[in-house]
PDB file as gemmi writes it, atoms N, CA and C in Angstrom:
CRYST1    1.000    1.000    1.000  90.00  90.00  90.00 P 1                      
ATOM      1  N   MET A   1       4.840 -19.943 -17.762  1.00  0.00           N  
ATOM      2  CA  MET A   1       3.954 -19.319 -16.729  1.00  0.00           C  
ATOM      3  C   MET A   1       2.556 -19.073 -17.375  1.00  0.00           C  
ATOM      4  N   CYS A   2       1.639 -18.848 -16.465  1.00  0.00           N  
ATOM      5  CA  CYS A   2       0.261 -18.780 -16.875  1.00  0.00           C  
ATOM      6  C   CYS A   2      -0.243 -17.305 -16.913  1.00  0.00           C  
ATOM      7  N   ASN A   3      -1.297 -17.036 -17.603  1.00  0.00           N  
ATOM      8  CA  ASN A   3      -1.847 -15.695 -17.701  1.00  0.00           C  
ATOM      9  C   ASN A   3      -2.611 -15.288 -16.451  1.00  0.00           C  
ATOM     10  N   MET A   4      -3.077 -16.286 -15.680  1.00  0.00           N  
ATOM     11  CA  MET A   4      -3.826 -16.000 -14.495  1.00  0.00           C  
ATOM     12  C   MET A   4      -3.001 -15.320 -13.459  1.00  0.00           C  
ATOM     13  N   THR A   5      -3.466 -14.229 -12.802  1.00  0.00           N  
ATOM     14  CA  THR A   5      -2.720 -13.585 -11.797  1.00  0.00           C  
ATOM     15  C   THR A   5      -2.905 -14.243 -10.465  1.00  0.00           C  
ATOM     16  N   ILE A   6      -2.018 -13.973  -9.575  1.00  0.00           N  
ATOM     17  CA  ILE A   6      -2.103 -14.557  -8.182  1.00  0.00           C  
ATOM     18  C   ILE A   6      -3.394 -14.118  -7.504  1.00  0.00           C  
ATOM     19  N   GLN A   7      -3.827 -12.935  -7.758  1.00  0.00           N  
ATOM     20  CA  GLN A   7      -5.069 -12.438  -7.134  1.00  0.00           C  
ATOM     21  C   GLN A   7      -6.276 -13.124  -7.711  1.00  0.00           C  
ATOM     22  N   LYS A   8      -6.291 -13.372  -8.999  1.00  0.00           N  
ATOM     23  CA  LYS A   8      -7.446 -14.106  -9.599  1.00  0.00           C  
ATOM     24  C   LYS A   8      -7.475 -15.518  -9.060  1.00  0.00           C  
ATOM     25  N   PHE A   9      -6.249 -16.135  -8.951  1.00  0.00           N  
ATOM     26  CA  PHE A   9      -6.187 -17.487  -8.434  1.00  0.00           C  
ATOM     27  C   PHE A   9      -6.760 -17.569  -7.047  1.00  0.00           C  
ATOM     28  N   ILE A  10      -6.399 -16.651  -6.166  1.00  0.00           N  
ATOM     29  CA  ILE A  10      -6.831 -16.803  -4.739  1.00  0.00           C  
ATOM     30  C   ILE A  10      -8.296 -16.376  -4.640  1.00  0.00           C  
ATOM     31  N   LYS A  11      -8.758 -15.464  -5.444  1.00  0.00           N  
ATOM     32  CA  LYS A  11     -10.190 -15.079  -5.471  1.00  0.00           C  
ATOM     33  C   LYS A  11     -11.082 -16.283  -5.795  1.00  0.00           C  
ATOM     34  N   ALA A  12     -10.573 -17.125  -6.648  1.00  0.00           N  
ATOM     35  CA  ALA A  12     -11.346 -18.343  -7.057  1.00  0.00           C  
ATOM     36  C   ALA A  12     -11.288 -19.377  -5.987  1.00  0.00           C  
ATOM     37  N   ARG A  13     -10.492 -19.207  -4.949  1.00  0.00           N  
ATOM     38  CA  ARG A  13     -10.296 -20.206  -3.907  1.00  0.00           C  
ATOM     39  C   ARG A  13     -10.377 -19.523  -2.538  1.00  0.00           C  
ATOM     40  N   PRO A  14     -11.498 -18.886  -2.177  1.00  0.00           N  
ATOM     41  CA  PRO A  14     -11.564 -18.169  -0.902  1.00  0.00           C  
ATOM     42  C   PRO A  14     -11.479 -19.088   0.278  1.00  0.00           C  
ATOM     43  N   TYR A  15     -11.712 -20.352   0.132  1.00  0.00           N  
ATOM     44  CA  TYR A  15     -11.603 -21.296   1.258  1.00  0.00           C  
ATOM     45  C   TYR A  15     -10.152 -21.443   1.704  1.00  0.00           C  
ATOM     46  N   LEU A  16      -9.176 -21.075   0.910  1.00  0.00           N  
ATOM     47  CA  LEU A  16      -7.805 -21.158   1.337  1.00  0.00           C  
ATOM     48  C   LEU A  16      -7.399 -20.028   2.258  1.00  0.00           C  
ATOM     49  N   ILE A  17      -8.094 -18.915   2.158  1.00  0.00           N  
ATOM     50  CA  ILE A  17      -7.640 -17.759   2.910  1.00  0.00           C  
ATOM     51  C   ILE A  17      -8.961 -16.997   3.363  1.00  0.00           C  
ATOM     52  N   TRP A  18      -9.737 -17.737   4.117  1.00  0.00           N  
ATOM     53  CA  TRP A  18     -11.070 -17.298   4.551  1.00  0.00           C  
ATOM     54  C   TRP A  18     -11.048 -16.108   5.498  1.00  0.00           C  
ATOM     55  N   TYR A  19      -9.915 -15.800   6.113  1.00  0.00           N  
ATOM     56  CA  TYR A  19      -9.843 -14.765   7.079  1.00  0.00           C  
ATOM     57  C   TYR A  19      -9.502 -13.391   6.510  1.00  0.00           C  
ATOM     58  N   VAL A  20      -9.506 -13.262   5.192  1.00  0.00           N  
ATOM     59  CA  VAL A  20      -9.108 -12.045   4.492  1.00  0.00           C  
ATOM     60  C   VAL A  20     -10.273 -11.634   3.564  1.00  0.00           C  
ATOM     61  N   ARG A  21     -10.515 -10.325   3.547  1.00  0.00           N  
ATOM     62  CA  ARG A  21     -11.589  -9.825   2.655  1.00  0.00           C  
ATOM     63  C   ARG A  21     -11.048  -9.208   1.411  1.00  0.00           C  
ATOM     64  N   ASP A  22      -9.826  -8.556   1.485  1.00  0.00           N  
ATOM     65  CA  ASP A  22      -9.280  -7.876   0.350  1.00  0.00           C  
ATOM     66  C   ASP A  22      -8.212  -8.752  -0.252  1.00  0.00           C  
ATOM     67  N   PHE A  23      -8.599  -9.526  -1.286  1.00  0.00           N  
ATOM     68  CA  PHE A  23      -7.608 -10.448  -1.922  1.00  0.00           C  
ATOM     69  C   PHE A  23      -6.557  -9.682  -2.684  1.00  0.00           C  
ATOM     70  N   GLU A  24      -6.864  -8.518  -3.152  1.00  0.00           N  
ATOM     71  CA  GLU A  24      -5.945  -7.726  -3.915  1.00  0.00           C  
ATOM     72  C   GLU A  24      -4.711  -7.279  -3.103  1.00  0.00           C  
ATOM     73  N   ALA A  25      -4.886  -7.181  -1.792  1.00  0.00           N  
ATOM     74  CA  ALA A  25      -3.825  -6.673  -0.931  1.00  0.00           C  
ATOM     75  C   ALA A  25      -2.882  -7.809  -0.526  1.00  0.00           C  
ATOM     76  N   LEU A  26      -3.175  -9.068  -0.833  1.00  0.00           N  
ATOM     77  CA  LEU A  26      -2.327 -10.164  -0.414  1.00  0.00           C  
ATOM     78  C   LEU A  26      -1.007 -10.215  -1.171  1.00  0.00           C  
ATOM     79  N   SER A  27       0.019 -10.498  -0.491  1.00  0.00           N  
ATOM     80  CA  SER A  27       1.409 -10.677  -1.093  1.00  0.00           C  
ATOM     81  C   SER A  27       1.417 -12.056  -1.680  1.00  0.00           C  
ATOM     82  N   GLU A  28       2.423 -12.292  -2.571  1.00  0.00           N  
ATOM     83  CA  GLU A  28       2.659 -13.623  -3.065  1.00  0.00           C  
ATOM     84  C   GLU A  28       2.983 -14.575  -1.946  1.00  0.00           C  
ATOM     85  N   GLU A  29       3.749 -14.064  -0.973  1.00  0.00           N  
ATOM     86  CA  GLU A  29       4.168 -14.907   0.178  1.00  0.00           C  
ATOM     87  C   GLU A  29       2.977 -15.420   0.907  1.00  0.00           C  
ATOM     88  N   ALA A  30       2.000 -14.598   1.107  1.00  0.00           N  
ATOM     89  CA  ALA A  30       0.773 -14.960   1.906  1.00  0.00           C  
ATOM     90  C   ALA A  30      -0.058 -16.027   1.112  1.00  0.00           C  
ATOM     91  N   VAL A  31      -0.150 -15.796  -0.248  1.00  0.00           N  
ATOM     92  CA  VAL A  31      -0.896 -16.755  -1.063  1.00  0.00           C  
ATOM     93  C   VAL A  31      -0.162 -18.085  -1.131  1.00  0.00           C  
ATOM     94  N   VAL A  32       1.136 -18.117  -1.290  1.00  0.00           N  
ATOM     95  CA  VAL A  32       1.925 -19.335  -1.329  1.00  0.00           C  
ATOM     96  C   VAL A  32       1.714 -20.067   0.033  1.00  0.00           C  
ATOM     97  N   GLU A  33       1.848 -19.401   1.110  1.00  0.00           N  
ATOM     98  CA  GLU A  33       1.688 -20.003   2.475  1.00  0.00           C  
ATOM     99  C   GLU A  33       0.275 -20.591   2.567  1.00  0.00           C  
ATOM    100  N   ALA A  34      -0.738 -19.902   2.187  1.00  0.00           N  
ATOM    101  CA  ALA A  34      -2.130 -20.473   2.268  1.00  0.00           C  
ATOM    102  C   ALA A  34      -2.265 -21.739   1.388  1.00  0.00           C  
ATOM    103  N   VAL A  35      -1.775 -21.671   0.197  1.00  0.00           N  
ATOM    104  CA  VAL A  35      -1.926 -22.831  -0.702  1.00  0.00           C  
ATOM    105  C   VAL A  35      -1.156 -24.009  -0.208  1.00  0.00           C  
ATOM    106  N   LEU A  36       0.103 -23.820   0.255  1.00  0.00           N  
ATOM    107  CA  LEU A  36       0.840 -24.940   0.746  1.00  0.00           C  
ATOM    108  C   LEU A  36       0.256 -25.523   1.984  1.00  0.00           C  
ATOM    109  N   ASN A  37      -0.258 -24.685   2.875  1.00  0.00           N  
ATOM    110  CA  ASN A  37      -0.873 -25.177   4.105  1.00  0.00           C  
ATOM    111  C   ASN A  37      -2.212 -25.795   3.954  1.00  0.00           C  
ATOM    112  N   TYR A  38      -3.111 -25.214   3.119  1.00  0.00           N  
ATOM    113  CA  TYR A  38      -4.497 -25.572   3.121  1.00  0.00           C  
ATOM    114  C   TYR A  38      -5.056 -26.098   1.805  1.00  0.00           C  
ATOM    115  N   GLY A  39      -4.216 -25.949   0.731  1.00  0.00           N  
ATOM    116  CA  GLY A  39      -4.681 -26.329  -0.605  1.00  0.00           C  
ATOM    117  C   GLY A  39      -4.484 -27.833  -0.826  1.00  0.00           C  
ATOM    118  N   ASP A  40      -5.160 -28.283  -1.868  1.00  0.00           N  
ATOM    119  CA  ASP A  40      -4.928 -29.653  -2.323  1.00  0.00           C  
ATOM    120  C   ASP A  40      -3.820 -29.602  -3.380  1.00  0.00           C  
ATOM    121  N   PHE A  41      -3.403 -30.812  -3.907  1.00  0.00           N  
ATOM    122  CA  PHE A  41      -2.328 -30.809  -4.799  1.00  0.00           C  
ATOM    123  C   PHE A  41      -2.650 -30.151  -6.106  1.00  0.00           C  
ATOM    124  N   ASP A  42      -3.932 -30.129  -6.573  1.00  0.00           N  
ATOM    125  CA  ASP A  42      -4.300 -29.322  -7.715  1.00  0.00           C  
ATOM    126  C   ASP A  42      -4.067 -27.876  -7.537  1.00  0.00           C  
ATOM    127  N   ASP A  43      -4.334 -27.355  -6.348  1.00  0.00           N  
ATOM    128  CA  ASP A  43      -4.069 -25.958  -6.066  1.00  0.00           C  
ATOM    129  C   ASP A  43      -2.535 -25.703  -6.150  1.00  0.00           C  
ATOM    130  N   VAL A  44      -1.776 -26.610  -5.593  1.00  0.00           N  
ATOM    131  CA  VAL A  44      -0.293 -26.487  -5.649  1.00  0.00           C  
ATOM    132  C   VAL A  44       0.233 -26.464  -7.086  1.00  0.00           C  
ATOM    133  N   LYS A  45      -0.285 -27.382  -7.874  1.00  0.00           N  
ATOM    134  CA  LYS A  45       0.123 -27.449  -9.290  1.00  0.00           C  
ATOM    135  C   LYS A  45      -0.222 -26.157 -10.009  1.00  0.00           C  
ATOM    136  N   LYS A  46      -1.394 -25.629  -9.739  1.00  0.00           N  
ATOM    137  CA  LYS A  46      -1.848 -24.431 -10.443  1.00  0.00           C  
ATOM    138  C   LYS A  46      -0.972 -23.185  -9.998  1.00  0.00           C  
ATOM    139  N   ILE A  47      -0.670 -23.069  -8.779  1.00  0.00           N  
ATOM    140  CA  ILE A  47       0.165 -21.927  -8.365  1.00  0.00           C  
ATOM    141  C   ILE A  47       1.586 -22.096  -8.899  1.00  0.00           C  
ATOM    142  N   ILE A  48       2.020 -23.348  -9.074  1.00  0.00           N  
ATOM    143  CA  ILE A  48       3.338 -23.569  -9.713  1.00  0.00           C  
ATOM    144  C   ILE A  48       3.373 -23.052 -11.141  1.00  0.00           C  
ATOM    145  N   THR A  49       2.226 -23.285 -11.893  1.00  0.00           N  
ATOM    146  CA  THR A  49       2.147 -22.782 -13.254  1.00  0.00           C  
ATOM    147  C   THR A  49       2.097 -21.239 -13.286  1.00  0.00           C  
ATOM    148  N   ILE A  50       1.596 -20.660 -12.234  1.00  0.00           N  
ATOM    149  CA  ILE A  50       1.481 -19.211 -12.235  1.00  0.00           C  
ATOM    150  C   ILE A  50       2.771 -18.559 -11.896  1.00  0.00           C  
ATOM    151  N   LEU A  51       3.402 -18.996 -10.785  1.00  0.00           N  
ATOM    152  CA  LEU A  51       4.601 -18.356 -10.299  1.00  0.00           C  
ATOM    153  C   LEU A  51       5.923 -19.089 -10.695  1.00  0.00           C  
ATOM    154  N   GLY A  52       5.790 -20.371 -10.949  1.00  0.00           N  
ATOM    155  CA  GLY A  52       7.038 -21.142 -11.238  1.00  0.00           C  
ATOM    156  C   GLY A  52       7.528 -21.790  -9.943  1.00  0.00           C  
ATOM    157  N   ILE A  53       8.045 -23.034 -10.133  1.00  0.00           N  
ATOM    158  CA  ILE A  53       8.452 -23.785  -8.959  1.00  0.00           C  
ATOM    159  C   ILE A  53       9.653 -23.194  -8.233  1.00  0.00           C  
ATOM    160  N   ARG A  54      10.547 -22.580  -8.985  1.00  0.00           N  
ATOM    161  CA  ARG A  54      11.714 -21.971  -8.314  1.00  0.00           C  
ATOM    162  C   ARG A  54      11.332 -20.810  -7.409  1.00  0.00           C  
ATOM    163  N   LYS A  55      10.423 -19.996  -7.858  1.00  0.00           N  
ATOM    164  CA  LYS A  55       9.939 -18.861  -7.040  1.00  0.00           C  
ATOM    165  C   LYS A  55       9.171 -19.354  -5.813  1.00  0.00           C  
ATOM    166  N   ILE A  56       8.324 -20.326  -5.950  1.00  0.00           N  
ATOM    167  CA  ILE A  56       7.638 -20.841  -4.824  1.00  0.00           C  
ATOM    168  C   ILE A  56       8.593 -21.486  -3.812  1.00  0.00           C  
ATOM    169  N   ALA A  57       9.570 -22.210  -4.321  1.00  0.00           N  
ATOM    170  CA  ALA A  57      10.582 -22.824  -3.408  1.00  0.00           C  
ATOM    171  C   ALA A  57      11.296 -21.745  -2.727  1.00  0.00           C  
ATOM    172  N   GLN A  58      11.707 -20.634  -3.425  1.00  0.00           N  
ATOM    173  CA  GLN A  58      12.427 -19.566  -2.698  1.00  0.00           C  
ATOM    174  C   GLN A  58      11.584 -18.905  -1.622  1.00  0.00           C  
ATOM    175  N   ILE A  59      10.229 -18.653  -1.880  1.00  0.00           N  
ATOM    176  CA  ILE A  59       9.375 -18.150  -0.909  1.00  0.00           C  
ATOM    177  C   ILE A  59       9.265 -19.074   0.269  1.00  0.00           C  
ATOM    178  N   PHE A  60       9.073 -20.379  -0.034  1.00  0.00           N  
ATOM    179  CA  PHE A  60       8.927 -21.355   1.056  1.00  0.00           C  
ATOM    180  C   PHE A  60      10.166 -21.389   1.934  1.00  0.00           C  
ATOM    181  N   LYS A  61      11.306 -21.456   1.309  1.00  0.00           N  
ATOM    182  CA  LYS A  61      12.579 -21.546   2.033  1.00  0.00           C  
ATOM    183  C   LYS A  61      12.874 -20.292   2.929  1.00  0.00           C  
ATOM    184  N   LYS A  62      12.482 -19.187   2.383  1.00  0.00           N  
ATOM    185  CA  LYS A  62      12.681 -17.951   3.068  1.00  0.00           C  
ATOM    186  C   LYS A  62      11.778 -17.767   4.336  1.00  0.00           C  
ATOM    187  N   HIS A  63      10.535 -18.290   4.269  1.00  0.00           N  
ATOM    188  CA  HIS A  63       9.651 -18.135   5.394  1.00  0.00           C  
ATOM    189  C   HIS A  63       9.493 -19.339   6.257  1.00  0.00           C  
ATOM    190  N   ALA A  64       9.698 -20.537   5.786  1.00  0.00           N  
ATOM    191  CA  ALA A  64       9.398 -21.745   6.566  1.00  0.00           C  
ATOM    192  C   ALA A  64      10.297 -21.942   7.761  1.00  0.00           C  
ATOM    193  N   TRP A  65      11.548 -21.446   7.674  1.00  0.00           N  
ATOM    194  CA  TRP A  65      12.473 -21.771   8.789  1.00  0.00           C  
ATOM    195  C   TRP A  65      12.730 -20.600   9.731  1.00  0.00           C  
ATOM    196  N   ARG A  66      11.839 -19.632   9.621  1.00  0.00           N  
ATOM    197  CA  ARG A  66      11.968 -18.483  10.600  1.00  0.00           C  
ATOM    198  C   ARG A  66      11.526 -19.022  11.955  1.00  0.00           C  
ATOM    199  N   LYS A  67      11.898 -18.219  12.935  1.00  0.00           N  
ATOM    200  CA  LYS A  67      11.538 -18.533  14.357  1.00  0.00           C  
ATOM    201  C   LYS A  67      10.020 -18.706  14.481  1.00  0.00           C  
ATOM    202  N   ARG A  68       9.302 -17.726  13.927  1.00  0.00           N  
ATOM    203  CA  ARG A  68       7.815 -17.751  13.899  1.00  0.00           C  
ATOM    204  C   ARG A  68       7.399 -18.048  12.463  1.00  0.00           C  
ATOM    205  N   SER A  69       6.827 -19.185  12.254  1.00  0.00           N  
ATOM    206  CA  SER A  69       6.383 -19.618  10.969  1.00  0.00           C  
ATOM    207  C   SER A  69       4.965 -20.161  11.036  1.00  0.00           C  
ATOM    208  N   ASN A  70       4.160 -19.882   9.995  1.00  0.00           N  
ATOM    209  CA  ASN A  70       2.792 -20.387  10.010  1.00  0.00           C  
ATOM    210  C   ASN A  70       2.623 -21.693   9.293  1.00  0.00           C  
ATOM    211  N   TYR A  71       3.758 -22.246   8.823  1.00  0.00           N  
ATOM    212  CA  TYR A  71       3.685 -23.526   8.190  1.00  0.00           C  
ATOM    213  C   TYR A  71       3.580 -24.624   9.231  1.00  0.00           C  
ATOM    214  N   ARG A  72       2.650 -25.530   9.056  1.00  0.00           N  
ATOM    215  CA  ARG A  72       2.519 -26.670   9.930  1.00  0.00           C  
ATOM    216  C   ARG A  72       3.713 -27.597   9.760  1.00  0.00           C  
ATOM    217  N   PRO A  73       4.092 -28.303  10.856  1.00  0.00           N  
ATOM    218  CA  PRO A  73       5.298 -29.145  10.792  1.00  0.00           C  
ATOM    219  C   PRO A  73       5.248 -30.202   9.618  1.00  0.00           C  
ATOM    220  N   GLU A  74       4.149 -30.814   9.436  1.00  0.00           N  
ATOM    221  CA  GLU A  74       4.102 -31.851   8.368  1.00  0.00           C  
ATOM    222  C   GLU A  74       4.211 -31.223   7.012  1.00  0.00           C  
ATOM    223  N   ILE A  75       3.703 -29.985   6.885  1.00  0.00           N  
ATOM    224  CA  ILE A  75       3.785 -29.287   5.588  1.00  0.00           C  
ATOM    225  C   ILE A  75       5.244 -28.868   5.353  1.00  0.00           C  
ATOM    226  N   LYS A  76       5.899 -28.367   6.395  1.00  0.00           N  
ATOM    227  CA  LYS A  76       7.301 -27.960   6.251  1.00  0.00           C  
ATOM    228  C   LYS A  76       8.132 -29.161   5.818  1.00  0.00           C  
ATOM    229  N   ASN A  77       7.908 -30.284   6.404  1.00  0.00           N  
ATOM    230  CA  ASN A  77       8.700 -31.497   6.097  1.00  0.00           C  
ATOM    231  C   ASN A  77       8.384 -31.943   4.630  1.00  0.00           C  
ATOM    232  N   TYR A  78       7.132 -32.015   4.310  1.00  0.00           N  
ATOM    233  CA  TYR A  78       6.767 -32.510   2.932  1.00  0.00           C  
ATOM    234  C   TYR A  78       7.402 -31.575   1.855  1.00  0.00           C  
ATOM    235  N   PHE A  79       7.165 -30.271   2.016  1.00  0.00           N  
ATOM    236  CA  PHE A  79       7.641 -29.365   0.940  1.00  0.00           C  
ATOM    237  C   PHE A  79       9.172 -29.131   1.036  1.00  0.00           C  
ATOM    238  N   LYS A  80       9.777 -29.368   2.121  1.00  0.00           N  
ATOM    239  CA  LYS A  80      11.256 -29.352   2.199  1.00  0.00           C  
ATOM    240  C   LYS A  80      11.782 -30.449   1.245  1.00  0.00           C  
ATOM    241  N   LEU A  81      11.200 -31.669   1.420  1.00  0.00           N  
ATOM    242  CA  LEU A  81      11.592 -32.791   0.560  1.00  0.00           C  
ATOM    243  C   LEU A  81      11.211 -32.597  -0.889  1.00  0.00           C  
ATOM    244  N   TYR A  82      10.009 -32.077  -1.109  1.00  0.00           N  
ATOM    245  CA  TYR A  82       9.502 -31.869  -2.460  1.00  0.00           C  
ATOM    246  C   TYR A  82      10.400 -30.851  -3.205  1.00  0.00           C  
ATOM    247  N   PHE A  83      10.671 -29.716  -2.608  1.00  0.00           N  
ATOM    248  CA  PHE A  83      11.446 -28.718  -3.278  1.00  0.00           C  
ATOM    249  C   PHE A  83      12.930 -29.144  -3.364  1.00  0.00           C  
ATOM    250  N   ARG A  84      13.462 -29.923  -2.460  1.00  0.00           N  
ATOM    251  CA  ARG A  84      14.780 -30.473  -2.587  1.00  0.00           C  
ATOM    252  C   ARG A  84      14.925 -31.346  -3.840  1.00  0.00           C  
ATOM    253  N   LYS A  85      13.865 -32.068  -4.147  1.00  0.00           N  
ATOM    254  CA  LYS A  85      13.945 -32.938  -5.301  1.00  0.00           C  
ATOM    255  C   LYS A  85      13.637 -32.169  -6.600  1.00  0.00           C  
ATOM    256  N   TYR A  86      12.614 -31.341  -6.621  1.00  0.00           N  
ATOM    257  CA  TYR A  86      12.133 -30.728  -7.867  1.00  0.00           C  
ATOM    258  C   TYR A  86      12.701 -29.274  -8.097  1.00  0.00           C  
ATOM    259  N   ALA A  87      13.269 -28.646  -7.095  1.00  0.00           N  
ATOM    260  CA  ALA A  87      13.815 -27.307  -7.322  1.00  0.00           C  
ATOM    261  C   ALA A  87      15.074 -27.179  -6.422  1.00  0.00           C  
ATOM    262  N   PRO A  88      16.036 -28.011  -6.649  1.00  0.00           N  
ATOM    263  CA  PRO A  88      17.224 -28.018  -5.771  1.00  0.00           C  
ATOM    264  C   PRO A  88      18.071 -26.772  -5.768  1.00  0.00           C  
ATOM    265  N   SER A  89      18.036 -26.096  -6.892  1.00  0.00           N  
ATOM    266  CA  SER A  89      18.881 -24.882  -6.992  1.00  0.00           C  
ATOM    267  C   SER A  89      18.223 -23.612  -6.531  1.00  0.00           C  
ATOM    268  N   ALA A  90      16.943 -23.734  -6.131  1.00  0.00           N  
ATOM    269  CA  ALA A  90      16.227 -22.520  -5.677  1.00  0.00           C  
ATOM    270  C   ALA A  90      16.642 -22.048  -4.325  1.00  0.00           C  
TER     271      ALA A  90                                                      
END                                                                             
């Protein structure tokens, strides 16, 4: 894991979560959702080094399949396959 905190990570990338002013108040779930939905693959790789792939996969699986989800359909499909391959036990 990395020394960078999730708040420092998202502060450096305000384009991912442009609708929020207080980055300190964001949960890990909100940051993961923003990165998976709007980030590029470098952003995804960086958040994986910060939180770990298993934790991100668990957050994704917990939130992506709810009745009301903010994940876009193509994002849900891609990361479902991605985490199935790289974090199958999460």
